[in-house]
mmCIF file of C-alpha atoms in Angstrom:
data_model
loop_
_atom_site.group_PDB
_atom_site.id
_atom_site.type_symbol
_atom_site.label_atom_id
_atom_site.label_comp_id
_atom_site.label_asym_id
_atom_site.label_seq_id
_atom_site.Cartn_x
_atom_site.Cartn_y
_atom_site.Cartn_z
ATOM 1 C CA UNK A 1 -31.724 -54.763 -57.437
ATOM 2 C CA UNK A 2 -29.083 -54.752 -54.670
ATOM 3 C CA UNK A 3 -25.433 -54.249 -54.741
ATOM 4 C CA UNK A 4 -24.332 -57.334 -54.667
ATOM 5 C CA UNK A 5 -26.678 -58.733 -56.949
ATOM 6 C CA UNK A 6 -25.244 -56.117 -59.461
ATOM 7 C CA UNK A 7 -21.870 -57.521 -58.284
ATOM 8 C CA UNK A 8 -23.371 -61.219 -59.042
ATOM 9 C CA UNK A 9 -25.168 -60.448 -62.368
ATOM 10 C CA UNK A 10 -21.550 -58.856 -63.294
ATOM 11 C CA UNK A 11 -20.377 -62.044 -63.124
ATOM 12 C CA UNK A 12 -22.884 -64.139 -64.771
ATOM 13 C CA UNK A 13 -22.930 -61.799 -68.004
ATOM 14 C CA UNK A 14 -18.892 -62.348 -68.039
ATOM 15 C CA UNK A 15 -19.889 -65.976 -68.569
ATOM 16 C CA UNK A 16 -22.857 -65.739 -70.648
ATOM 17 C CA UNK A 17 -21.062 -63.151 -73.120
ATOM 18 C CA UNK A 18 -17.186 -64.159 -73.084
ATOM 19 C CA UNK A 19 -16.605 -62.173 -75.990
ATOM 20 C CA UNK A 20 -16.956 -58.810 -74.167
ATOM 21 C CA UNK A 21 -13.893 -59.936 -72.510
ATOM 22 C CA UNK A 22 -12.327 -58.707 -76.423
ATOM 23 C CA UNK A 23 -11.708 -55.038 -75.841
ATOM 24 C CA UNK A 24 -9.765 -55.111 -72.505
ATOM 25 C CA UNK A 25 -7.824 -58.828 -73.522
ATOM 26 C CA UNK A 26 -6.691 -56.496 -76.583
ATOM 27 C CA UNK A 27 -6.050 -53.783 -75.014
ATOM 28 C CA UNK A 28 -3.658 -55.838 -72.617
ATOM 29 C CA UNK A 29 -1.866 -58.077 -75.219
ATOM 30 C CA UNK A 30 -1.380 -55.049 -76.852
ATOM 31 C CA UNK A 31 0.232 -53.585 -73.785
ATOM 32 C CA UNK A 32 1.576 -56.916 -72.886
ATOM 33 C CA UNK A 33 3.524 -56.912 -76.623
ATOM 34 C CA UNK A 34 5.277 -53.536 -76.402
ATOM 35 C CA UNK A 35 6.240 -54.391 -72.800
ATOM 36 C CA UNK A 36 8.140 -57.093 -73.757
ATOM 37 C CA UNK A 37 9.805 -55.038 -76.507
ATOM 38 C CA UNK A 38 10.772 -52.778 -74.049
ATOM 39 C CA UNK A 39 12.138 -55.385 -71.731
ATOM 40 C CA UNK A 40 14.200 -56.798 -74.684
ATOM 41 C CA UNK A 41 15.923 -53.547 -76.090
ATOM 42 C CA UNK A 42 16.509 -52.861 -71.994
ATOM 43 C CA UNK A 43 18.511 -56.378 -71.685
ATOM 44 C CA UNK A 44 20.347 -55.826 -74.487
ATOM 45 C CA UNK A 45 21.380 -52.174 -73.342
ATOM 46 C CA UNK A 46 22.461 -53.781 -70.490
ATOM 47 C CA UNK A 47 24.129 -56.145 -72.067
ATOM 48 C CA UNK A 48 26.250 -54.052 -74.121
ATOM 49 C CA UNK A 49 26.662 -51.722 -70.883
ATOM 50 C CA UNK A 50 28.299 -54.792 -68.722
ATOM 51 C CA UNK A 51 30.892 -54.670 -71.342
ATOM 52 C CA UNK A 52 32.198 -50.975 -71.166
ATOM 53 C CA UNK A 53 34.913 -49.729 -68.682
ATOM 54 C CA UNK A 54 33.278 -47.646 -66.141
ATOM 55 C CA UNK A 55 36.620 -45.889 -65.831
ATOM 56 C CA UNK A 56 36.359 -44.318 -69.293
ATOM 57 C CA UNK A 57 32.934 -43.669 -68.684
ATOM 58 C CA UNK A 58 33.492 -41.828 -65.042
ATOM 59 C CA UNK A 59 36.573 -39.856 -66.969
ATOM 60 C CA UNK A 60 33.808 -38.130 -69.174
ATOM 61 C CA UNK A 61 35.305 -39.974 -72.529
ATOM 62 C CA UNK A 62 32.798 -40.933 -75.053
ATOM 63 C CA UNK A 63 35.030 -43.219 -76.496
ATOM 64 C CA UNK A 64 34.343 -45.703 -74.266
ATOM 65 C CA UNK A 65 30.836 -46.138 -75.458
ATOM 66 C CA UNK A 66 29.799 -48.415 -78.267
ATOM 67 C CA UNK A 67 27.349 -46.036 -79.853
ATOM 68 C CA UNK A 68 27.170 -47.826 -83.041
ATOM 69 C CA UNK A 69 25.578 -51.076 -80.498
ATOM 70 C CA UNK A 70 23.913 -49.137 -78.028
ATOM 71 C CA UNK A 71 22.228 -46.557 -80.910
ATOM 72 C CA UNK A 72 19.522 -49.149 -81.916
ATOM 73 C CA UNK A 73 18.555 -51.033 -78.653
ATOM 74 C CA UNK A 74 18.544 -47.131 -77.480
ATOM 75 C CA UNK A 75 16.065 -46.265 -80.006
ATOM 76 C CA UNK A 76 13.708 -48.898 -79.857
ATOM 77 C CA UNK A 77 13.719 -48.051 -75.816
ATOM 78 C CA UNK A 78 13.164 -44.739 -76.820
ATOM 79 C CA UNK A 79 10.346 -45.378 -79.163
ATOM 80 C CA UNK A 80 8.136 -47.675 -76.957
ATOM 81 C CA UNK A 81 7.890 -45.248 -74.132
ATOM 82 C CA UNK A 82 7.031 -42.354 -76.813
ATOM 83 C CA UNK A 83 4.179 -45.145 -78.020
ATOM 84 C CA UNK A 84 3.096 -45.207 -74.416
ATOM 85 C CA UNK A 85 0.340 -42.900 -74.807
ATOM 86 C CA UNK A 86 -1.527 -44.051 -77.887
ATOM 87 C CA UNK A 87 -1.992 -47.348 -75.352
ATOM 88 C CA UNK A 88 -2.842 -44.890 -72.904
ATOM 89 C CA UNK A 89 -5.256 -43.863 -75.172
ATOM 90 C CA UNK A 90 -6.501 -47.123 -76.394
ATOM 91 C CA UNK A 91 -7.337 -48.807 -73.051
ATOM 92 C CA UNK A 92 -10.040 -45.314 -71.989
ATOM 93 C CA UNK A 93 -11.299 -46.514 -75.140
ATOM 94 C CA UNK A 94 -11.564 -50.239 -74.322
ATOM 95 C CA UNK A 95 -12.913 -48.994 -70.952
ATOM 96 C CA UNK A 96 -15.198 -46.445 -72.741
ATOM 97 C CA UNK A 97 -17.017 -49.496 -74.753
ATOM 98 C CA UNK A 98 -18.325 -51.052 -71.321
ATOM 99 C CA UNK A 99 -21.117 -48.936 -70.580
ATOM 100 C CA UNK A 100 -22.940 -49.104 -73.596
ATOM 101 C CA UNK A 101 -21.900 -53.385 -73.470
ATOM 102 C CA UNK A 102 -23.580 -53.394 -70.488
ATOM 103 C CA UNK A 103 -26.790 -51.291 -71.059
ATOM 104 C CA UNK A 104 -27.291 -53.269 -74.678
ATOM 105 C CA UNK A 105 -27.326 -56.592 -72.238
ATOM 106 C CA UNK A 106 -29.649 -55.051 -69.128
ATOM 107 C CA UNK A 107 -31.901 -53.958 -71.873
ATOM 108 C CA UNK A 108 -32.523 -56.907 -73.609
ATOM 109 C CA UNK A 109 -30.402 -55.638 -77.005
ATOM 110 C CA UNK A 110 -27.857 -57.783 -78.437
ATOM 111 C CA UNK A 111 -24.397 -57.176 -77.891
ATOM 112 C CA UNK A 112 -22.361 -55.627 -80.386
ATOM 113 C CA UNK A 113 -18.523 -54.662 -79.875
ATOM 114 C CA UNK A 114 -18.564 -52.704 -82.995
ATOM 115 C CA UNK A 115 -21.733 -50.742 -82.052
ATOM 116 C CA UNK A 116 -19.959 -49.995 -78.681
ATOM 117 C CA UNK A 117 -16.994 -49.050 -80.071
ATOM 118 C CA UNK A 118 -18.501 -46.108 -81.815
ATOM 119 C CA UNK A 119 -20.281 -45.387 -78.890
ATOM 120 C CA UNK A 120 -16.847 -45.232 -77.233
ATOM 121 C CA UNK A 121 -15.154 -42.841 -80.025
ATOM 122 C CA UNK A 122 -17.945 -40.770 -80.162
ATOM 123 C CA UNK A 123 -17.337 -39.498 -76.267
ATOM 124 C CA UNK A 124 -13.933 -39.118 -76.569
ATOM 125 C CA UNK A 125 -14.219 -35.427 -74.944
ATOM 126 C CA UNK A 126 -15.357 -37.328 -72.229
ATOM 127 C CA UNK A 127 -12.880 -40.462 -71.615
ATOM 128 C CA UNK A 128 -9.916 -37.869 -72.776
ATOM 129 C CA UNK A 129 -10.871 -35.283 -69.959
ATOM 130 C CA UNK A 130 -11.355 -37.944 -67.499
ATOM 131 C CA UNK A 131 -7.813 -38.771 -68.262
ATOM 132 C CA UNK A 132 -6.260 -36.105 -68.291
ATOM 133 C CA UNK A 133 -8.032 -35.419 -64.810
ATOM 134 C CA UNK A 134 -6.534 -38.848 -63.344
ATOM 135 C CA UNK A 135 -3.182 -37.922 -64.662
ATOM 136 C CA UNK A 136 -3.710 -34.333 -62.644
ATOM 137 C CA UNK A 137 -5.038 -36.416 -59.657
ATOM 138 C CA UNK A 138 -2.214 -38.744 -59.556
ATOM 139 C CA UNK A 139 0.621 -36.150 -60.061
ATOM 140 C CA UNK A 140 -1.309 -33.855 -57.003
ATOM 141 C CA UNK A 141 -1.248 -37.316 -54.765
ATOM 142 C CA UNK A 142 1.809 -38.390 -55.130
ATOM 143 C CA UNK A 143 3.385 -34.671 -54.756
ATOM 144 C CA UNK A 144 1.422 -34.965 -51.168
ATOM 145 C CA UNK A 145 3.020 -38.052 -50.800
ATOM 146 C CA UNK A 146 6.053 -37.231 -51.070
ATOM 147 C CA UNK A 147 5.332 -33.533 -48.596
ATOM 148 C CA UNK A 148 4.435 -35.667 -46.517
ATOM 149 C CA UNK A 149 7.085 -38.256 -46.196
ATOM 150 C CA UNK A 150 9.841 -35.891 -46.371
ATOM 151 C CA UNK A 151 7.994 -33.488 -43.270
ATOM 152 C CA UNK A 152 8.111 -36.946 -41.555
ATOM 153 C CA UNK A 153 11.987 -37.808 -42.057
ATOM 154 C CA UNK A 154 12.708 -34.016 -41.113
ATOM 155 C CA UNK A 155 10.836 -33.871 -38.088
ATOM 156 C CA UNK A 156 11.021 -37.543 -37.124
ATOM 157 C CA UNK A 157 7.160 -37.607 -36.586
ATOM 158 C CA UNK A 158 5.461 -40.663 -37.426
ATOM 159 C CA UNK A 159 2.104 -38.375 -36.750
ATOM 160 C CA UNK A 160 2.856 -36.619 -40.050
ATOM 161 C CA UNK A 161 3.063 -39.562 -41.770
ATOM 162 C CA UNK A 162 -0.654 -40.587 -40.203
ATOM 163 C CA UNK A 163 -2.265 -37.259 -41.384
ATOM 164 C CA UNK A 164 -0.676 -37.712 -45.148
ATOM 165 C CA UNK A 165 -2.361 -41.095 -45.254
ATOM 166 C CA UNK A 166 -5.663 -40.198 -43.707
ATOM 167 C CA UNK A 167 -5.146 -37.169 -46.253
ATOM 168 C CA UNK A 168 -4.551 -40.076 -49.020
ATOM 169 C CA UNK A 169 -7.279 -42.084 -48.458
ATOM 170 C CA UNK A 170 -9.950 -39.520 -48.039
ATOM 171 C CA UNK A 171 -8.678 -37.696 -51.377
ATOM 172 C CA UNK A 172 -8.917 -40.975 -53.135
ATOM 173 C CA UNK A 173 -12.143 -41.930 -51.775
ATOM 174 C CA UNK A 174 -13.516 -38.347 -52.783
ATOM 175 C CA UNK A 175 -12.361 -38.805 -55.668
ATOM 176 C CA UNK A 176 -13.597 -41.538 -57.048
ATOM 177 C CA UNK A 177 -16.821 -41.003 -55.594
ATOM 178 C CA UNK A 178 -17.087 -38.206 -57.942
ATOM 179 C CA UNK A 179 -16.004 -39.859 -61.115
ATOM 180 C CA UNK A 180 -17.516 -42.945 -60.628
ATOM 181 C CA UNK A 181 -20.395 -42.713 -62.491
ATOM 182 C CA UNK A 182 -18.473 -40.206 -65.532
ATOM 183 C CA UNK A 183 -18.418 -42.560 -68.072
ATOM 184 C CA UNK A 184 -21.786 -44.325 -67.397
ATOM 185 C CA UNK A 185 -23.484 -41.454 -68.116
ATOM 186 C CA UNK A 186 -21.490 -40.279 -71.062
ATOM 187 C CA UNK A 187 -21.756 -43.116 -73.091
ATOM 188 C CA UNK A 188 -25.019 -43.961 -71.922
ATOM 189 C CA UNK A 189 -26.700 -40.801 -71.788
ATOM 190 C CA UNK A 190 -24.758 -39.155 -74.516
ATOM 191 C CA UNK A 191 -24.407 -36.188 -72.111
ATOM 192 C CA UNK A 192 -21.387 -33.570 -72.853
ATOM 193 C CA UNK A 193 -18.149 -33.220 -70.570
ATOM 194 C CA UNK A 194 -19.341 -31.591 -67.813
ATOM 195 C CA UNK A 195 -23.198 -32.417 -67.955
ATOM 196 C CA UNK A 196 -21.361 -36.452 -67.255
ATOM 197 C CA UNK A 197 -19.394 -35.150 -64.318
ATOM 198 C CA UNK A 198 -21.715 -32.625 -62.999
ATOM 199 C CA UNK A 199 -24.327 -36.223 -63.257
ATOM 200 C CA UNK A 200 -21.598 -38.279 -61.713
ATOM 201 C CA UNK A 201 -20.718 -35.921 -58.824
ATOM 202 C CA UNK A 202 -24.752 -36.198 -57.905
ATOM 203 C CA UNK A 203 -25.268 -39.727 -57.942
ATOM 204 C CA UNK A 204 -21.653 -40.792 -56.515
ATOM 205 C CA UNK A 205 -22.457 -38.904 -53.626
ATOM 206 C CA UNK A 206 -26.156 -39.506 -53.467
ATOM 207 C CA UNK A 207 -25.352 -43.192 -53.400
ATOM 208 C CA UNK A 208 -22.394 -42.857 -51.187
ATOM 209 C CA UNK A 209 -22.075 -46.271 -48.939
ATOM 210 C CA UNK A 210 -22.640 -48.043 -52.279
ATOM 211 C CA UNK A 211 -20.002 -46.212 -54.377
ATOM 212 C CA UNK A 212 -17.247 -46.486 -51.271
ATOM 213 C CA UNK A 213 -17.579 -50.198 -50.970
ATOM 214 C CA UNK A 214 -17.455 -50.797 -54.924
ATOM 215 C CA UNK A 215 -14.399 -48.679 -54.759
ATOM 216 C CA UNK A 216 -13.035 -50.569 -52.351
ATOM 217 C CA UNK A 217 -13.846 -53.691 -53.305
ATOM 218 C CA UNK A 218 -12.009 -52.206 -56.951
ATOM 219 C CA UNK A 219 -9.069 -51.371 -55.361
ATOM 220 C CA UNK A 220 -8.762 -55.019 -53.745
ATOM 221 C CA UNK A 221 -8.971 -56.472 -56.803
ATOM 222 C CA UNK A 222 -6.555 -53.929 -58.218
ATOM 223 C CA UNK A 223 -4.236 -54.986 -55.205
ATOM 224 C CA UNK A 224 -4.605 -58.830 -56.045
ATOM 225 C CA UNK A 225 -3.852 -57.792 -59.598
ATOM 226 C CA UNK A 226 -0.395 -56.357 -58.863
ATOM 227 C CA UNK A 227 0.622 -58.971 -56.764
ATOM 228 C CA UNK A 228 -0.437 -61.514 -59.227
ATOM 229 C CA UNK A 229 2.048 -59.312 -61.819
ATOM 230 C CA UNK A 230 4.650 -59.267 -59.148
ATOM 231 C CA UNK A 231 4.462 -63.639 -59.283
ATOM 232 C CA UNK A 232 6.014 -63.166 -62.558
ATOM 233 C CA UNK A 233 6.561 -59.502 -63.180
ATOM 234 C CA UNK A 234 9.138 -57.703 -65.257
ATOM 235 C CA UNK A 235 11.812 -57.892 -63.538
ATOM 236 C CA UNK A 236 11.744 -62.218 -63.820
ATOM 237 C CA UNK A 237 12.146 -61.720 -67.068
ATOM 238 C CA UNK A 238 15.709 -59.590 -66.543
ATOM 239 C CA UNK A 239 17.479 -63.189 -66.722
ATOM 240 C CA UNK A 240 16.732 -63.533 -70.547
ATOM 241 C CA UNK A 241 13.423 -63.821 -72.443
ATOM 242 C CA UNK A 242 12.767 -67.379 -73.379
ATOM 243 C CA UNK A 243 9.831 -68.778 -74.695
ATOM 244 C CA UNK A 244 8.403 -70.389 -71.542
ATOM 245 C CA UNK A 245 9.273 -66.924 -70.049
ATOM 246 C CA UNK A 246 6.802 -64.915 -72.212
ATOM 247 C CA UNK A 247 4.211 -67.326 -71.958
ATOM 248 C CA UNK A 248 4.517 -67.278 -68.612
ATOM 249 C CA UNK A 249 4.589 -63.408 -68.533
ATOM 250 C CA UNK A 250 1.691 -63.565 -71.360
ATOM 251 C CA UNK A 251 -0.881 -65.767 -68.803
ATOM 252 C CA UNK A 252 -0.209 -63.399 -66.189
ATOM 253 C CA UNK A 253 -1.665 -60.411 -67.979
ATOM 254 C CA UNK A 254 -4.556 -62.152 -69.744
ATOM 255 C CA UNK A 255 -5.444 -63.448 -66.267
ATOM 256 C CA UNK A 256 -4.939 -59.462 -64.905
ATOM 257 C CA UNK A 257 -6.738 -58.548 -67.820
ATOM 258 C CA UNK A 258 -9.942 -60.549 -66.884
ATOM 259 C CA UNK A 259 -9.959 -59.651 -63.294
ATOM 260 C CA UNK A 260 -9.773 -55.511 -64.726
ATOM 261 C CA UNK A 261 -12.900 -56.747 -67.254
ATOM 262 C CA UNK A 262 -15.344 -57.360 -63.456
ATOM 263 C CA UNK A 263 -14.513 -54.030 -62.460
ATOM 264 C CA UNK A 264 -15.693 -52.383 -66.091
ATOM 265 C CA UNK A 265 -18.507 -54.291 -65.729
ATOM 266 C CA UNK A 266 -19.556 -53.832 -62.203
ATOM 267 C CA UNK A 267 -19.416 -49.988 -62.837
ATOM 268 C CA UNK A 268 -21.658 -49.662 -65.593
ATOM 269 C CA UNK A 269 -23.973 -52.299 -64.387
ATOM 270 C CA UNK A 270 -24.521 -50.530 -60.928
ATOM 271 C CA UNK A 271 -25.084 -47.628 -63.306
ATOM 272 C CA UNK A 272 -28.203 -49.372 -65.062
ATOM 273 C CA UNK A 273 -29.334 -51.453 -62.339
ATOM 274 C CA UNK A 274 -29.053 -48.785 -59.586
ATOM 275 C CA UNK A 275 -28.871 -45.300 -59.767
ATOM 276 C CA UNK A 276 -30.473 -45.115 -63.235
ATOM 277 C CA UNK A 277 -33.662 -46.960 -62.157
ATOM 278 C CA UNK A 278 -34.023 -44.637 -58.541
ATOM 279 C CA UNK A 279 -32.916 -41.989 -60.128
ATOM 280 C CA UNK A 280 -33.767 -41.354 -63.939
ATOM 281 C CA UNK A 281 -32.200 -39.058 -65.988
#
């Protein structure tokens, strides 16, 4: 089995099994939901806002604010972003549940969401400390980033700005290489925390020009994803929610949310179709 006939086969079990599309399409909705609760308590903060005299405001006088309007829109605001994580949490778990999807339907098993599920719960270590490692990952790139961009205003040096995105790309690239393959082999194997990543670090680099273009190709998709969003993204909806509005907003993320259900699939599958079979564990 070739890469792209674990791309292909990807596809054809998204067809054959629509209901594995479940756990991401909740996951999404889910997100999807509180988003648009978000949005709402935002308008209407705004709303209330348009209506105050900045003068007052700029003058340091609390008077001027209608705390008794602004306290509950403020609140709900508040809330949402403090629920953030337990969606956080929920969609490693959603993502968690694809691996053992994927080796039930390679080897032959039925497929059983509730089954996977547990599977997913039960490596928790695992998905939580992968997070917690992309949240360290993303907070280290974008601090680069930013080096980077400022050393380029100060010194009016477009070459600095070249090195910081060579720098970008490889670290990304790296990376992933050495996570892909983490969750795989947790869920799969049933391996600990860092028996999965010492596993993935092997085989991400042992099957290298595979691994790059997958990540690649996931990244595309990613891209095509947010510009999809950005058709109809939240900002649209800043003129006023109305019902053709969210289920406008609503397609858009169920559509998102099937293009992000290929790349769980691919990863896993490449996992059981590939590496697995040239190199077993």
């Amino acid at each position: 089995m070739n890469l792209f006939h674990v791309m292909r086969e990807s596809f054809s079990l998204l067809l054959k099994k629509p209901r594995i599309f479940i756990p991401n399409l909740f996951a999404s909705l889910l997100y999807a939901f509180v988003e648009l609760i978000m949005i709402k308590a935002f308008i209407d903060i705004i709303g209330i806002m348009s209506g105050v005299d900045p003068v007052g405001i700029i003058r340091g006088s609390l008077t001027y604010l209608p705390v008794e309007e602004l306290l509950p829109p403020l609140l709900i605001f508040g809330g949402v972003i403090l629920f953030f994580p337990v969606i956080g949490i929920i969609d490693l778990v959603t993502y968690s549940m694809y691996p053992a999807i994927v080796a039930d339907y390679h080897e032959g098993r039925s497929i059983s969401l509730r089954r996977a599920l547990k599977d997913a719960i039960s490596a928790w270590r695992i998905w939580l400390t992968l997070g917690v490692i992309f949240l360290l990952f993303a907070v280290f790139v974008l601090t680069m980033i930013g080096i980077f961009a400022v050393l380029t205003f100060l010194l009016d040096n477009p070459l600095c700005l070249f090195i910081g995105a060579v720098l970008f790309i490889s670290l990304i690239v790296l990376f992933m290489m050495a996570v892909f393959f983490v969750m795989p082999v947790g869920v799969i194997e049933k391996t600990g925390v860092l028996e999965s990543f010492r596993e993935s670090y092997r085989l991400g680099f042992r099957h290298k020009g595979e691994v790059i273009f997958l990540n690649v190709f996931v990244i595309l998709v990613i891209i095509v994803a947010f510009a999809l969003g950005s058709i109809f993204g939240t900002e649209k909806l800043g003129a006023g929610i109305t019902f053709m509005a969210i289920i406008l907003f609503l397609t858009v993320r169920i559509i998102q949310s099937l293009m992000y259900t290929y790349i769980y699939v691919v990863n896993p599958y490449f996992y059981v179709g590939v590496a697995r079979m040239k190199n077993p564990y």
